mmCIF file of C-alpha atoms in Angstrom:
data_model
loop_
_atom_site.group_PDB
_atom_site.id
_atom_site.type_symbol
_atom_site.label_atom_id
_atom_site.label_comp_id
_atom_site.label_asym_id
_atom_site.label_seq_id
_atom_site.Cartn_x
_atom_site.Cartn_y
_atom_site.Cartn_z
ATOM 1 C CA GLN W 251 84.361 -14.501 -23.574
ATOM 2 C CA LYS W 252 87.617 -15.663 -24.845
ATOM 3 C CA GLU W 253 90.429 -13.083 -25.901
ATOM 4 C CA VAL W 254 90.298 -13.714 -29.435
ATOM 5 C CA GLU W 255 87.064 -15.591 -31.022
ATOM 6 C CA GLN W 256 86.562 -16.432 -34.824
ATOM 7 C CA ASN W 257 84.073 -18.406 -36.655
ATOM 8 C CA SER W 258 85.523 -21.835 -37.270
ATOM 9 C CA GLY W 259 83.701 -22.620 -40.458
ATOM 10 C CA PRO W 260 84.564 -24.326 -42.560
ATOM 11 C CA LEU W 261 84.146 -21.464 -45.004
ATOM 12 C CA SER W 262 83.679 -22.485 -48.773
ATOM 13 C CA VAL W 263 84.240 -19.898 -51.426
ATOM 14 C CA PRO W 264 84.362 -20.503 -55.193
ATOM 15 C CA GLU W 265 87.446 -19.508 -57.034
ATOM 16 C CA GLY W 266 87.496 -15.951 -57.970
ATOM 17 C CA ALA W 267 85.519 -15.019 -55.373
ATOM 18 C CA ILE W 268 85.973 -12.563 -52.178
ATOM 19 C CA ALA W 269 86.800 -14.566 -49.251
ATOM 20 C CA SER W 270 85.692 -12.712 -45.893
ATOM 21 C CA LEU W 271 86.883 -13.707 -42.542
ATOM 22 C CA ASN W 272 85.986 -12.039 -39.127
ATOM 23 C CA CYS W 273 87.636 -11.779 -35.474
ATOM 24 C CA THR W 274 86.548 -9.899 -32.228
ATOM 25 C CA TYR W 275 88.868 -9.650 -29.308
ATOM 26 C CA SER W 276 88.114 -8.678 -25.796
ATOM 27 C CA ASP W 277 91.059 -6.668 -24.671
ATOM 28 C CA ARG W 278 90.003 -2.752 -25.337
ATOM 29 C CA VAL W 279 93.976 -1.794 -24.995
ATOM 30 C CA SER W 280 95.251 -4.076 -27.929
ATOM 31 C CA GLN W 281 96.780 -2.151 -30.538
ATOM 32 C CA SER W 282 98.074 -4.376 -33.086
ATOM 33 C CA PHE W 283 96.561 -7.406 -34.953
ATOM 34 C CA PHE W 284 97.627 -10.222 -37.110
ATOM 35 C CA TRP W 285 96.096 -12.696 -39.704
ATOM 36 C CA TYR W 286 98.306 -15.804 -39.931
ATOM 37 C CA ARG W 287 97.637 -18.330 -42.608
ATOM 38 C CA GLN W 288 98.530 -22.048 -41.723
ATOM 39 C CA TYR W 289 98.371 -24.961 -43.928
ATOM 40 C CA SER W 290 98.007 -28.439 -42.697
ATOM 41 C CA GLY W 291 100.579 -29.540 -40.585
ATOM 42 C CA LYS W 292 103.050 -26.370 -41.131
ATOM 43 C CA SER W 293 103.340 -23.691 -39.078
ATOM 44 C CA PRO W 294 101.927 -20.224 -39.284
ATOM 45 C CA GLU W 295 102.956 -17.832 -41.828
ATOM 46 C CA LEU W 296 102.227 -13.967 -41.500
ATOM 47 C CA ILE W 297 99.809 -12.519 -43.809
ATOM 48 C CA MET W 298 98.518 -9.256 -42.498
ATOM 49 C CA SER W 299 98.922 -6.731 -39.745
ATOM 50 C CA ILE W 300 97.128 -3.828 -38.962
ATOM 51 C CA TYR W 301 97.559 -1.144 -36.167
ATOM 52 C CA SER W 302 95.078 1.643 -37.177
ATOM 53 C CA ASN W 303 91.426 1.876 -37.730
ATOM 54 C CA GLY W 304 90.209 1.365 -41.471
ATOM 55 C CA ASP W 305 91.684 -0.624 -44.249
ATOM 56 C CA LYS W 306 95.263 -1.994 -45.301
ATOM 57 C CA GLU W 307 95.537 -3.688 -48.551
ATOM 58 C CA ASP W 308 98.309 -5.618 -49.668
ATOM 59 C CA GLY W 309 97.939 -7.354 -52.987
ATOM 60 C CA ARG W 310 94.955 -9.390 -53.058
ATOM 61 C CA PHE W 311 94.304 -9.115 -49.027
ATOM 62 C CA THR W 312 92.893 -6.297 -47.111
ATOM 63 C CA ALA W 313 92.574 -6.293 -43.393
ATOM 64 C CA GLN W 314 90.216 -4.142 -41.755
ATOM 65 C CA LEU W 315 90.095 -2.975 -38.344
ATOM 66 C CA ASN W 316 87.240 -1.090 -36.138
ATOM 67 C CA LYS W 317 88.591 -0.748 -32.458
ATOM 68 C CA ALA W 318 85.641 0.808 -31.263
ATOM 69 C CA SER W 319 83.606 -2.403 -31.968
ATOM 70 C CA GLN W 320 86.787 -4.651 -31.562
ATOM 71 C CA TYR W 321 86.463 -6.174 -34.602
ATOM 72 C CA VAL W 322 89.146 -7.240 -37.424
ATOM 73 C CA SER W 323 88.536 -8.617 -40.649
ATOM 74 C CA LEU W 324 90.412 -10.271 -43.636
ATOM 75 C CA LEU W 325 89.274 -9.781 -47.019
ATOM 76 C CA ILE W 326 90.630 -12.326 -49.705
ATOM 77 C CA ARG W 327 89.867 -11.066 -53.503
ATOM 78 C CA ASP W 328 90.365 -13.346 -56.445
ATOM 79 C CA SER W 329 90.375 -16.505 -54.040
ATOM 80 C CA GLN W 330 92.923 -19.095 -55.709
ATOM 81 C CA PRO W 331 92.725 -22.913 -54.491
ATOM 82 C CA SER W 332 96.198 -22.038 -52.896
ATOM 83 C CA ASP W 333 94.392 -19.987 -50.430
ATOM 84 C CA SER W 334 92.645 -22.895 -48.981
ATOM 85 C CA ALA W 335 94.017 -23.030 -45.667
ATOM 86 C CA THR W 336 93.460 -22.050 -41.733
ATOM 87 C CA TYR W 337 93.506 -18.300 -41.087
ATOM 88 C CA LEU W 338 94.499 -17.430 -37.837
ATOM 89 C CA CYS W 339 93.882 -14.005 -36.199
ATOM 90 C CA ALA W 340 95.873 -12.818 -33.436
ATOM 91 C CA ALA W 341 96.155 -9.694 -30.914
ATOM 92 C CA PRO W 342 98.367 -8.763 -28.061
ATOM 93 C CA TYR W 343 96.754 -9.517 -24.467
ATOM 94 C CA SER W 344 97.280 -7.988 -21.107
ATOM 95 C CA SER W 345 99.142 -4.950 -21.944
ATOM 96 C CA ALA W 346 100.583 -6.647 -24.768
ATOM 97 C CA SER W 347 102.562 -9.200 -22.728
ATOM 98 C CA LYS W 348 101.540 -11.825 -24.871
ATOM 99 C CA ILE W 349 100.027 -12.616 -28.105
ATOM 100 C CA ILE W 350 96.798 -15.025 -28.107
ATOM 101 C CA PHE W 351 95.511 -16.704 -31.353
ATOM 102 C CA GLY W 352 91.671 -17.131 -32.197
ATOM 103 C CA SER W 353 90.583 -20.937 -33.150
ATOM 104 C CA GLY W 354 90.889 -20.382 -36.454
ATOM 105 C CA THR W 355 88.750 -20.246 -39.586
ATOM 106 C CA ARG W 356 88.994 -22.910 -42.035
ATOM 107 C CA LEU W 357 88.971 -21.504 -45.858
ATOM 108 C CA SER W 358 88.218 -23.593 -48.731
ATOM 109 C CA ILE W 359 88.332 -22.349 -52.397
ATOM 110 C CA ARG W 360 86.255 -24.991 -54.461
ATOM 111 C CA PRO W 361 87.148 -24.549 -58.271
ATOM 112 C CA ASP U 769 118.267 -18.272 -44.478
ATOM 113 C CA ALA U 770 116.095 -19.974 -41.869
ATOM 114 C CA MET U 771 115.445 -17.292 -38.843
ATOM 115 C CA VAL U 772 113.638 -19.427 -36.635
ATOM 116 C CA ILE U 773 114.994 -23.057 -36.645
ATOM 117 C CA GLN U 774 113.128 -25.751 -34.501
ATOM 118 C CA ASN U 775 114.751 -29.334 -33.888
ATOM 119 C CA PRO U 776 113.875 -31.827 -34.307
ATOM 120 C CA ARG U 777 110.810 -31.500 -37.087
ATOM 121 C CA TYR U 778 109.355 -34.843 -35.532
ATOM 122 C CA GLN U 779 109.920 -36.363 -32.174
ATOM 123 C CA VAL U 780 108.405 -39.670 -31.042
ATOM 124 C CA THR U 781 108.760 -40.347 -27.104
ATOM 125 C CA GLN U 782 107.590 -42.678 -24.830
ATOM 126 C CA PHE U 783 104.943 -42.231 -22.299
ATOM 127 C CA GLY U 784 106.658 -40.656 -19.205
ATOM 128 C CA LYS U 785 110.132 -40.433 -20.951
ATOM 129 C CA PRO U 786 111.367 -37.305 -20.688
ATOM 130 C CA VAL U 787 111.856 -35.028 -23.793
ATOM 131 C CA THR U 788 113.406 -31.543 -24.875
ATOM 132 C CA LEU U 789 112.370 -29.605 -27.940
ATOM 133 C CA SER U 790 115.049 -26.771 -29.248
ATOM 134 C CA CYS U 791 114.278 -23.592 -30.907
ATOM 135 C CA SER U 792 116.968 -21.152 -32.035
ATOM 136 C CA GLN U 793 116.642 -17.953 -33.684
ATOM 137 C CA THR U 794 119.186 -15.498 -35.854
ATOM 138 C CA LEU U 795 116.843 -12.571 -35.638
ATOM 139 C CA ASN U 796 118.320 -11.259 -32.316
ATOM 140 C CA HIS U 797 114.889 -11.140 -31.042
ATOM 141 C CA ASN U 798 113.927 -10.030 -27.337
ATOM 142 C CA VAL U 799 110.836 -12.132 -26.702
ATOM 143 C CA MET U 800 110.555 -15.803 -27.518
ATOM 144 C CA TYR U 801 107.192 -17.766 -27.206
ATOM 145 C CA TRP U 802 106.175 -21.448 -27.086
ATOM 146 C CA TYR U 803 102.897 -22.388 -28.286
ATOM 147 C CA GLN U 804 101.218 -25.836 -28.216
ATOM 148 C CA GLN U 805 98.789 -26.693 -30.947
ATOM 149 C CA LYS U 806 96.817 -29.578 -30.996
ATOM 150 C CA SER U 807 94.642 -30.494 -34.168
ATOM 151 C CA SER U 808 92.132 -28.245 -35.325
ATOM 152 C CA GLN U 809 92.746 -25.922 -32.457
ATOM 153 C CA ALA U 810 94.563 -22.806 -31.851
ATOM 154 C CA PRO U 811 98.253 -22.345 -30.762
ATOM 155 C CA LYS U 812 97.917 -22.116 -26.890
ATOM 156 C CA LEU U 813 100.787 -20.236 -25.631
ATOM 157 C CA LEU U 814 102.815 -22.211 -22.881
ATOM 158 C CA PHE U 815 105.345 -19.588 -21.951
ATOM 159 C CA HIS U 816 107.241 -16.352 -23.176
ATOM 160 C CA TYR U 817 110.441 -14.707 -22.478
ATOM 161 C CA TYR U 818 110.902 -11.150 -22.479
ATOM 162 C CA ASP U 819 114.931 -11.128 -22.589
ATOM 163 C CA LYS U 820 115.441 -13.276 -19.438
ATOM 164 C CA ASP U 821 112.179 -12.260 -17.870
ATOM 165 C CA PHE U 822 110.157 -15.606 -17.929
ATOM 166 C CA ASN U 823 106.171 -15.854 -17.990
ATOM 167 C CA ASN U 824 104.831 -18.843 -17.182
ATOM 168 C CA GLU U 825 100.769 -19.021 -18.369
ATOM 169 C CA ALA U 826 98.649 -19.936 -15.137
ATOM 170 C CA ASP U 827 97.098 -22.916 -17.074
ATOM 171 C CA THR U 828 100.360 -24.429 -18.321
ATOM 172 C CA PRO U 829 100.800 -27.905 -16.686
ATOM 173 C CA ASP U 830 104.017 -28.372 -14.348
ATOM 174 C CA ASN U 831 104.858 -30.961 -16.535
ATOM 175 C CA PHE U 832 106.312 -28.056 -19.035
ATOM 176 C CA GLN U 833 109.106 -26.522 -18.285
ATOM 177 C CA SER U 834 111.401 -23.877 -20.339
ATOM 178 C CA ARG U 835 115.040 -22.779 -20.588
ATOM 179 C CA ARG U 836 116.634 -19.628 -22.405
ATOM 180 C CA PRO U 837 120.674 -19.897 -21.616
ATOM 181 C CA ASN U 838 121.233 -16.968 -24.153
ATOM 182 C CA THR U 839 119.237 -14.318 -26.816
ATOM 183 C CA SER U 840 119.525 -17.187 -29.152
ATOM 184 C CA PHE U 841 118.436 -20.157 -27.912
ATOM 185 C CA CYS U 842 115.015 -21.406 -25.957
ATOM 186 C CA PHE U 843 114.536 -25.031 -24.710
ATOM 187 C CA LEU U 844 110.787 -26.706 -23.937
ATOM 188 C CA ASP U 845 111.352 -29.890 -21.323
ATOM 189 C CA ILE U 846 108.435 -31.845 -20.906
ATOM 190 C CA ARG U 847 109.304 -33.735 -17.894
ATOM 191 C CA SER U 848 106.756 -36.888 -17.997
ATOM 192 C CA PRO U 849 105.447 -36.841 -21.007
ATOM 193 C CA GLY U 850 101.798 -37.984 -21.414
ATOM 194 C CA LEU U 851 99.336 -39.323 -24.136
ATOM 195 C CA GLY U 852 97.349 -35.800 -24.121
ATOM 196 C CA ASP U 853 100.957 -33.933 -24.694
ATOM 197 C CA ALA U 854 101.051 -35.200 -28.301
ATOM 198 C CA ALA U 855 100.636 -31.971 -30.446
ATOM 199 C CA MET U 856 102.540 -29.779 -32.625
ATOM 200 C CA TYR U 857 104.993 -27.234 -30.417
ATOM 201 C CA LEU U 858 105.717 -24.037 -31.769
ATOM 202 C CA CYS U 859 108.205 -21.716 -31.061
ATOM 203 C CA ALA U 860 108.416 -17.859 -32.428
ATOM 204 C CA THR U 861 109.783 -14.654 -31.726
ATOM 205 C CA GLY U 862 108.989 -11.103 -31.792
ATOM 206 C CA GLY U 863 111.152 -8.050 -31.870
ATOM 207 C CA GLY U 864 109.041 -6.504 -29.104
ATOM 208 C CA LEU U 865 106.547 -7.076 -26.858
ATOM 209 C CA GLY U 866 102.987 -7.296 -28.827
ATOM 210 C CA GLU U 867 104.713 -7.444 -32.196
ATOM 211 C CA LYS U 868 104.210 -10.079 -35.173
ATOM 212 C CA LEU U 869 105.774 -13.438 -34.732
ATOM 213 C CA PHE U 870 107.805 -14.988 -36.796
ATOM 214 C CA PHE U 871 107.281 -18.759 -36.364
ATOM 215 C CA GLY U 872 109.741 -21.838 -36.640
ATOM 216 C CA SER U 873 108.690 -24.955 -38.770
ATOM 217 C CA GLY U 874 107.440 -26.418 -35.411
ATOM 218 C CA THR U 875 108.108 -29.877 -34.083
ATOM 219 C CA GLN U 876 105.341 -32.537 -34.068
ATOM 220 C CA LEU U 877 105.297 -34.592 -30.894
ATOM 221 C CA SER U 878 104.020 -38.230 -30.505
ATOM 222 C CA VAL U 879 103.730 -40.273 -27.424
ATOM 223 C CA LEU U 880 103.870 -43.760 -27.599
#
């Protein structure tokens, strides 16, 4: 099992709809989780971080964490064409000594 | 106000010719990371430093080395680049272990 797993997509969502991105992780002791957005040819930029079970909202973005299921998700409401990018899930691994990334989900927002 | 700066943005080298990529930060972060990212793949961790403590991933090729002479600077040396080393190299910093990462703009390496 990979440390951090994501569905690679592509995920196509109509403009204005909700995009749902999912991620699972293998290290039960992980305490922090991150969602990064990466445009083609650019470096990742942090969208959300979440540390506690439940939901965390920031504007159009909501991160959800379920530590019992080792599952973290990102919801994007009112999807815009500018949201079209690859979304990377990341988590510490091996006693927080390093941050490991999932392979990313490519999201496409169609007008 | 760039906080993590990578130079150069694009680097072209010849097969087997040593190359050095540089990274500097103004955040005074303890942790610095080097990731390699190939097209449509996840960033792959090569090394990380916690202060001066160096951590090498088990599957990082010996061809890759790193230096961190002080808190602000970190270098990635590729001793004999092969065609398979063509990738985006990302430098990132973190305030502590397991904390969110701040990325530089990356260096796109081409090997001819």
